[in-house]
XYZ file of C-alpha atoms in Angstrom:
491
model
C 0.000 0.000 0.000
C 1.421 3.385 -0.953
C 2.300 5.965 1.682
C -0.323 8.369 0.295
C -3.063 5.717 0.495
C -2.033 4.778 4.037
C -2.203 8.403 5.139
C -5.611 8.824 3.522
C -6.877 5.663 5.253
C -5.725 6.847 8.655
C -7.335 10.219 7.992
C -10.670 8.459 7.324
C -10.280 6.370 10.472
C -9.511 9.426 12.589
C -12.537 11.272 11.158
C -14.945 8.383 11.858
C -13.628 7.822 15.377
C -13.740 11.527 16.160
C -17.356 11.700 14.944
C -18.313 8.676 17.031
C -16.605 10.016 20.132
C -18.251 13.394 19.651
C -21.704 11.801 19.471
C -21.094 9.676 22.563
C -19.678 12.635 24.441
C -22.765 14.690 23.670
C -24.903 11.836 24.964
C -22.789 11.600 28.120
C -22.586 15.367 28.632
C -26.371 15.866 28.669
C -27.169 13.077 31.093
C -28.263 15.784 33.549
C -30.539 18.565 32.360
C -32.746 20.974 34.272
C -35.485 22.818 32.381
C -37.414 25.773 33.740
C -40.460 27.691 32.558
C -42.107 30.893 33.710
C -45.736 29.737 33.813
C -47.082 32.903 35.392
C -45.740 36.455 35.559
C -48.543 38.934 36.097
C -48.527 42.448 37.585
C -50.593 43.018 40.716
C -50.935 45.691 43.376
C -50.054 45.080 47.004
C -51.395 47.002 49.988
C -49.623 46.920 53.345
C -51.585 47.354 56.587
C -49.062 49.713 58.109
C -45.320 49.132 58.694
C -44.666 45.440 59.260
C -48.366 44.698 58.780
C -50.102 42.164 56.585
C -49.824 42.298 52.788
C -53.007 42.168 50.689
C -53.186 41.628 46.924
C -55.341 43.655 44.537
C -55.830 43.766 40.752
C -53.302 45.950 38.871
C -53.811 49.683 39.232
C -55.976 49.512 42.349
C -55.013 50.661 45.801
C -56.354 51.024 49.324
C -59.829 52.280 50.034
C -58.441 55.716 50.918
C -57.499 56.238 47.273
C -53.700 56.073 47.679
C -51.953 53.923 45.068
C -50.912 50.375 45.874
C -47.278 49.232 45.471
C -46.361 47.601 42.155
C -45.651 43.889 42.391
C -45.747 40.665 40.383
C -46.994 37.149 40.995
C -44.598 34.648 39.398
C -44.883 30.864 39.041
C -41.610 29.131 38.101
C -41.594 25.433 37.106
C -38.319 23.479 37.502
C -38.083 19.947 36.051
C -35.466 17.202 35.623
C -35.633 16.464 31.872
C -32.322 14.620 31.678
C -32.112 10.858 31.432
C -30.532 10.271 34.847
C -31.501 11.036 38.414
C -30.031 14.342 39.588
C -27.963 14.038 42.775
C -27.015 16.876 45.106
C -23.346 16.484 44.203
C -24.220 16.935 40.491
C -25.115 20.575 41.237
C -21.585 21.984 41.061
C -22.583 25.653 41.361
C -25.717 26.167 43.478
C -28.839 27.160 41.531
C -30.412 30.550 42.057
C -33.301 32.539 40.548
C -32.470 36.067 39.334
C -35.097 38.795 39.106
C -33.213 42.068 38.312
C -34.805 45.240 39.621
C -37.193 43.363 41.901
C -37.112 42.072 45.477
C -38.725 38.988 46.952
C -41.642 39.432 49.363
C -42.507 35.751 49.790
C -41.876 32.393 48.105
C -43.669 29.076 48.520
C -42.716 25.707 46.908
C -45.771 24.053 45.329
C -46.472 20.841 43.380
C -43.432 19.161 44.945
C -43.840 15.522 43.953
C -41.754 13.939 46.733
C -41.730 14.757 50.455
C -37.953 14.408 50.655
C -37.552 17.164 48.045
C -39.996 19.399 49.913
C -38.037 18.815 53.128
C -34.832 19.837 51.323
C -36.360 23.087 50.063
C -37.740 23.954 53.511
C -34.733 22.856 55.554
C -33.231 25.827 57.462
C -32.243 28.387 56.387
C -34.846 27.607 53.687
C -35.667 29.800 50.710
C -34.509 33.344 51.433
C -33.581 35.966 48.847
C -30.219 37.732 48.802
C -30.604 41.030 46.973
C -32.046 40.337 43.531
C -31.613 36.583 43.590
C -33.099 33.587 45.397
C -30.597 30.805 46.194
C -32.053 27.287 45.990
C -30.590 24.629 48.340
C -28.842 21.757 46.539
C -31.407 19.017 45.940
C -31.806 15.546 44.463
C -34.514 14.911 41.848
C -35.779 11.805 40.084
C -36.180 11.718 36.307
C -39.219 13.666 35.115
C -39.880 15.023 38.616
C -40.649 18.691 38.964
C -41.548 21.355 41.492
C -42.754 24.927 41.283
C -41.905 28.120 43.144
C -44.720 30.623 43.643
C -43.085 34.014 44.230
C -44.448 37.419 45.161
C -42.004 40.039 43.858
C -41.917 43.733 44.670
C -40.833 46.157 41.976
C -41.552 47.059 38.352
C -43.056 44.242 36.301
C -41.345 43.145 33.091
C -37.707 42.380 33.940
C -36.444 38.973 32.872
C -36.400 36.077 35.350
C -33.751 33.395 34.930
C -32.516 30.255 36.648
C -28.708 30.168 36.904
C -26.094 27.741 38.240
C -23.989 24.876 36.947
C -25.002 21.223 36.550
C -22.169 18.713 36.242
C -22.545 16.628 33.083
C -25.403 18.715 31.726
C -26.959 22.126 31.554
C -29.890 24.373 32.441
C -32.317 25.271 29.649
C -35.334 27.500 29.424
C -38.645 26.359 27.970
C -39.856 22.920 26.843
C -36.679 20.800 26.629
C -36.801 17.234 25.302
C -33.561 15.351 24.797
C -33.732 12.971 21.800
C -31.782 10.264 23.586
C -32.642 7.331 21.307
C -31.721 9.231 18.162
C -28.454 10.483 19.649
C -27.494 6.969 20.777
C -28.454 5.425 17.422
C -26.352 7.890 15.448
C -23.411 7.504 17.820
C -23.614 3.704 17.677
C -23.721 3.786 13.870
C -20.628 5.958 13.655
C -18.846 3.841 16.248
C -19.652 0.643 14.338
C -18.131 2.120 11.196
C -15.002 2.955 13.123
C -14.632 -0.456 14.795
C -13.585 -2.046 11.488
C -10.479 0.091 11.531
C -9.895 0.046 15.281
C -7.637 -3.056 15.339
C -5.266 -1.491 12.823
C -5.286 1.764 14.763
C -4.381 -0.012 18.014
C -1.611 -2.024 16.316
C -0.071 0.988 14.603
C 2.994 2.393 16.349
C 2.368 5.744 18.002
C 3.940 7.887 20.629
C 2.378 7.948 24.092
C 2.039 11.192 26.014
C 2.234 10.535 29.738
C 2.391 14.285 30.352
C -1.258 14.628 29.280
C -2.484 12.316 32.041
C -0.301 14.096 34.580
C -1.771 17.455 33.525
C -5.342 16.245 34.183
C -5.387 14.587 37.619
C -8.747 13.326 38.823
C -10.405 14.445 42.032
C -12.591 17.273 43.359
C -11.553 20.918 43.528
C -13.466 23.918 44.887
C -12.577 27.425 43.698
C -13.765 30.187 46.001
C -13.036 33.784 47.014
C -13.243 37.064 45.113
C -16.377 37.761 43.061
C -14.358 40.483 41.285
C -12.181 37.710 39.811
C -15.267 35.833 38.545
C -14.916 36.892 34.858
C -11.390 35.426 34.836
C -12.352 32.238 36.662
C -15.379 31.634 34.436
C -13.107 31.576 31.380
C -10.273 29.654 33.060
C -12.539 26.960 34.525
C -14.290 26.565 31.176
C -11.015 26.093 29.275
C -9.733 23.683 31.956
C -12.899 21.596 31.692
C -12.458 21.491 27.925
C -8.853 20.352 28.286
C -9.679 17.760 30.992
C -13.346 16.809 30.428
C -13.220 13.551 32.385
C -10.845 14.522 35.183
C -12.101 18.024 36.009
C -14.533 18.105 38.958
C -14.465 21.808 39.777
C -17.024 23.663 41.884
C -17.076 27.462 41.809
C -18.369 29.076 45.016
C -17.418 32.758 45.092
C -18.489 34.722 48.177
C -15.798 37.355 48.720
C -12.061 37.381 49.355
C -12.137 37.167 53.165
C -14.837 34.498 53.335
C -13.003 32.510 50.667
C -9.642 32.452 52.449
C -11.345 31.479 55.727
C -12.827 28.435 53.995
C -9.492 26.968 52.807
C -9.221 23.959 55.114
C -7.757 21.381 52.726
C -5.647 21.016 49.588
C -8.858 20.567 47.582
C -9.737 24.290 47.850
C -8.223 27.388 46.237
C -9.266 30.871 47.376
C -8.618 33.913 45.193
C -8.204 37.152 47.112
C -7.961 40.780 45.983
C -5.816 41.504 49.030
C -2.687 39.940 50.488
C -3.106 38.127 53.802
C -0.870 38.997 56.753
C 2.369 37.052 56.807
C 1.402 35.154 59.964
C -1.775 33.685 58.459
C -1.374 30.067 59.588
C -0.947 27.379 56.977
C -1.957 29.335 53.853
C 0.395 29.752 50.925
C -0.261 32.594 48.496
C 0.956 33.119 44.965
C 0.322 36.195 42.779
C -1.574 35.351 39.598
C -2.792 38.650 38.121
C -3.056 42.401 38.457
C -6.763 43.084 38.954
C -7.971 46.462 37.731
C -11.020 48.111 39.319
C -13.252 50.886 38.010
C -15.546 53.427 39.649
C -18.985 53.192 38.020
C -21.860 55.704 38.001
C -25.406 55.658 36.718
C -25.500 57.676 33.492
C -28.327 59.811 34.887
C -25.732 61.614 37.059
C -24.242 63.199 33.909
C -20.700 62.661 35.212
C -17.824 61.470 32.986
C -14.831 61.862 35.344
C -14.173 61.874 39.088
C -11.120 62.960 41.039
C -9.923 61.199 44.174
C -10.764 64.320 46.191
C -14.326 64.332 44.826
C -14.789 60.653 45.651
C -13.612 61.214 49.213
C -16.080 64.103 49.548
C -18.883 61.937 48.155
C -18.240 59.094 50.608
C -17.736 61.481 53.541
C -21.139 63.055 52.871
C -19.685 66.477 52.046
C -21.117 66.243 48.501
C -24.680 64.891 48.420
C -25.956 66.042 45.009
C -24.316 65.547 41.602
C -25.027 69.158 40.664
C -22.173 70.183 43.009
C -19.806 68.466 40.551
C -21.402 69.916 37.419
C -23.715 66.943 36.921
C -27.466 66.462 37.078
C -29.621 67.712 39.949
C -29.831 64.249 41.519
C -29.084 63.031 45.040
C -26.009 60.799 45.382
C -26.686 57.115 46.127
C -23.715 55.006 47.307
C -23.744 51.289 46.425
C -21.070 49.218 48.175
C -20.002 45.686 49.121
C -19.897 44.023 52.534
C -16.839 43.808 54.762
C -15.669 40.463 53.312
C -15.179 42.041 49.883
C -11.630 42.573 48.664
C -12.956 45.114 46.149
C -14.229 47.215 49.053
C -10.999 46.882 51.049
C -8.933 48.044 48.065
C -11.392 50.908 47.412
C -11.157 52.117 51.016
C -7.369 51.779 51.039
C -6.371 53.212 47.666
C -9.251 55.549 46.770
C -10.595 56.731 50.141
C -7.095 56.963 51.690
C -7.816 54.322 54.372
C -11.141 55.877 55.378
C -14.071 53.413 55.661
C -17.253 53.655 53.666
C -20.201 55.032 55.652
C -22.599 52.559 57.299
C -25.493 51.042 55.392
C -28.813 52.819 55.875
C -30.902 51.487 52.972
C -32.056 48.175 51.566
C -33.320 49.394 48.192
C -30.554 51.995 47.554
C -33.174 54.718 47.166
C -34.656 55.501 50.595
C -33.262 55.405 54.126
C -34.910 52.667 56.180
C -32.567 52.427 59.179
C -32.073 54.793 62.065
C -28.549 55.967 61.240
C -27.240 59.516 61.037
C -25.415 58.907 57.746
C -26.074 61.944 55.512
C -26.071 60.024 52.186
C -28.122 56.967 51.218
C -25.890 53.858 51.091
C -26.780 50.217 50.425
C -24.727 47.015 50.138
C -24.849 44.112 47.704
C -23.165 40.705 48.267
C -21.609 40.240 44.806
C -20.070 42.349 42.067
C -22.883 41.467 39.642
C -25.598 42.559 42.067
C -23.746 45.788 42.829
C -23.623 46.609 39.114
C -27.335 45.840 38.746
C -28.119 48.203 41.633
C -26.012 51.002 40.117
C -27.576 50.371 36.712
C -31.147 50.642 38.032
C -30.741 53.422 40.631
C -30.646 57.056 39.424
C -27.677 58.932 40.884
C -25.906 55.757 42.025
C -22.131 55.315 42.259
C -20.151 52.167 43.088
C -17.116 50.107 42.061
C -16.345 46.836 40.284
C -13.563 44.971 38.525
C -12.816 46.214 35.006
C -14.140 43.103 33.256
C -17.527 43.213 34.962
C -17.765 47.010 34.633
C -17.306 46.709 30.863
C -20.223 44.278 30.502
C -22.837 45.367 27.967
C -25.535 43.950 30.296
C -25.498 47.207 32.264
C -26.296 49.859 29.662
C -27.092 52.603 32.186
C -23.716 52.241 33.918
C -20.569 54.173 32.967
C -17.013 53.383 34.142
C -15.405 56.787 34.669
C -11.698 57.763 34.591
C -10.041 58.835 37.846
C -8.455 62.257 37.532
C -8.898 61.829 33.729
C -6.706 58.689 33.760
C -7.828 55.283 32.468
C -6.194 52.068 33.769
C -3.521 51.277 31.185
C -0.503 49.227 32.268
C 1.706 52.321 32.029
C -0.738 54.287 34.211
C -0.619 51.535 36.845
C 3.197 51.362 36.809
C 3.589 55.132 37.055
C 1.097 55.418 39.918
C -1.244 57.708 37.975
C -4.092 55.175 38.312
C -4.353 53.921 41.919
C -7.368 51.560 41.954
C -5.839 48.131 41.348
C -4.533 45.190 43.351
C -2.613 41.950 42.981
C -4.857 38.867 42.881
C -3.480 36.031 45.023
C -4.288 32.345 44.921
C -4.280 30.859 48.434
C -3.996 27.158 49.246
C -3.524 25.139 52.432
C 0.224 24.747 52.118
C 1.828 24.156 48.740
C -0.470 21.995 46.535
C 0.969 18.477 46.115
C 2.401 17.732 42.685
C -0.171 15.942 40.551
C -3.120 17.277 42.578
C -6.136 18.996 40.942
C -5.196 22.257 42.704
C -1.659 22.196 41.294
C -2.942 21.322 37.817
C -5.491 24.161 37.799
C -2.927 26.721 38.994
C -0.546 25.538 36.263
C -3.374 25.976 33.741
C -4.045 29.495 35.054
C -0.348 30.365 34.726
C -0.252 29.162 31.111
C -1.521 30.691 27.860
C -5.195 29.824 28.540
C -5.027 31.567 31.910
C -3.263 34.587 30.438
C -5.984 34.851 27.777
C -8.710 34.691 30.456
C -6.999 37.365 32.572
C -6.473 39.708 29.618
C -10.036 39.240 28.314
C -11.355 40.447 31.690
C -9.399 43.725 31.458
C -6.636 42.645 33.858
C -2.921 41.894 33.450
C -1.154 38.537 33.984
C 1.771 38.397 36.402
C 4.259 37.994 33.556
C 7.354 40.043 32.622
C 5.096 42.786 31.222
C 3.734 43.453 34.734
C 7.166 43.380 36.361
C 7.197 45.621 39.421
C 3.436 45.280 40.050
C 3.138 41.655 41.174
C 5.943 41.879 43.729
């Protein structure tokens, strides 16, 4: 057989086997699938019987008998169903599910049509179903095939914003609408392609080829939890995705981001990595930190303020309550609304240190970022949000709001009413960071319990993050890798 014919034959074999493997992988990958549908989303009016009193529902546009308008609200019915072809286990939910309802807050939620008592017990087990800002976390649950449950929610706020179910299902996905997986057809096509390839498989196995033990070493099996900074989420989303693509069978990564401080406190074993916007004190017992990136932060304002630049002095006056209306800075005649993060946030710690000159943000005195609802003497309205995404949503939907976020999240087109402004007319280029002209940045550290053992999932993921895929993820999020180009910044 000629060399050309042999090469053509092996090309055919490789094509058939690749097609067969692709079909089988698709079948394997979608073994778990959650579908959700919004079955009801209607505007209603709510009437409260005084502060802390009972809530009564009325048809849209109607109010109390005294003629005052009722508060706008919505009644929403969300159906969640297991439409995969395997039972869903709690450990299959790698990133906890949550319902997002931007611009609205939850008044009450009740699980209905729960087909199994054990599932109902899971949903009601303390702390139960409680909203955090504009999202409702759902406890990890197990669900039989074709089982479903519904959440009946009463939401406060303007009707019409989109409602979505988010999270990450291992070996599957979350889809919206009527989802039916054509399992028999997928298996039949995969089996047909595989049968065609089996005729050539013996020759393929017998053919001499070079093994690559390094590939197996680069993809060790075992669980890994990535936690810490929500500001680093755009980078981690890309890096975890590329790592899963490179190691589809070995990668068992959970992403649980809840702030830099909370993340580092949770590192109790070598199976956890916490990413922090700030460096821990040198005497922090047992944790080993390594710089991975220069994280750039931006100050963001709602476009209604009519502000396109802020100086450090102006920001310090805003957060000290000395400036309370944007008109004092040449902007719109709108009151200033401060949107911040909680004390576990590295973004907040860096903001207080480098922008506010080590002065703390004022205390929180508002839940909705618009009106004061707590007995504090703070002159300016200030609210807090637990994650970077929720902070940006609050700034985007609150006239006169100002806050801060990492550069990647701040550049998202999902927040069209939000503008990232220069500081003292300087934007965060690498030269501006090196020269000190742009102060709002930090070094992102990866913390582990001691040095990760060679061949462990933690070591493999950190190696991946330090390679070209990690550098691409860091750069795409508006940050800078700790490479020779950032010499002098990463320490």
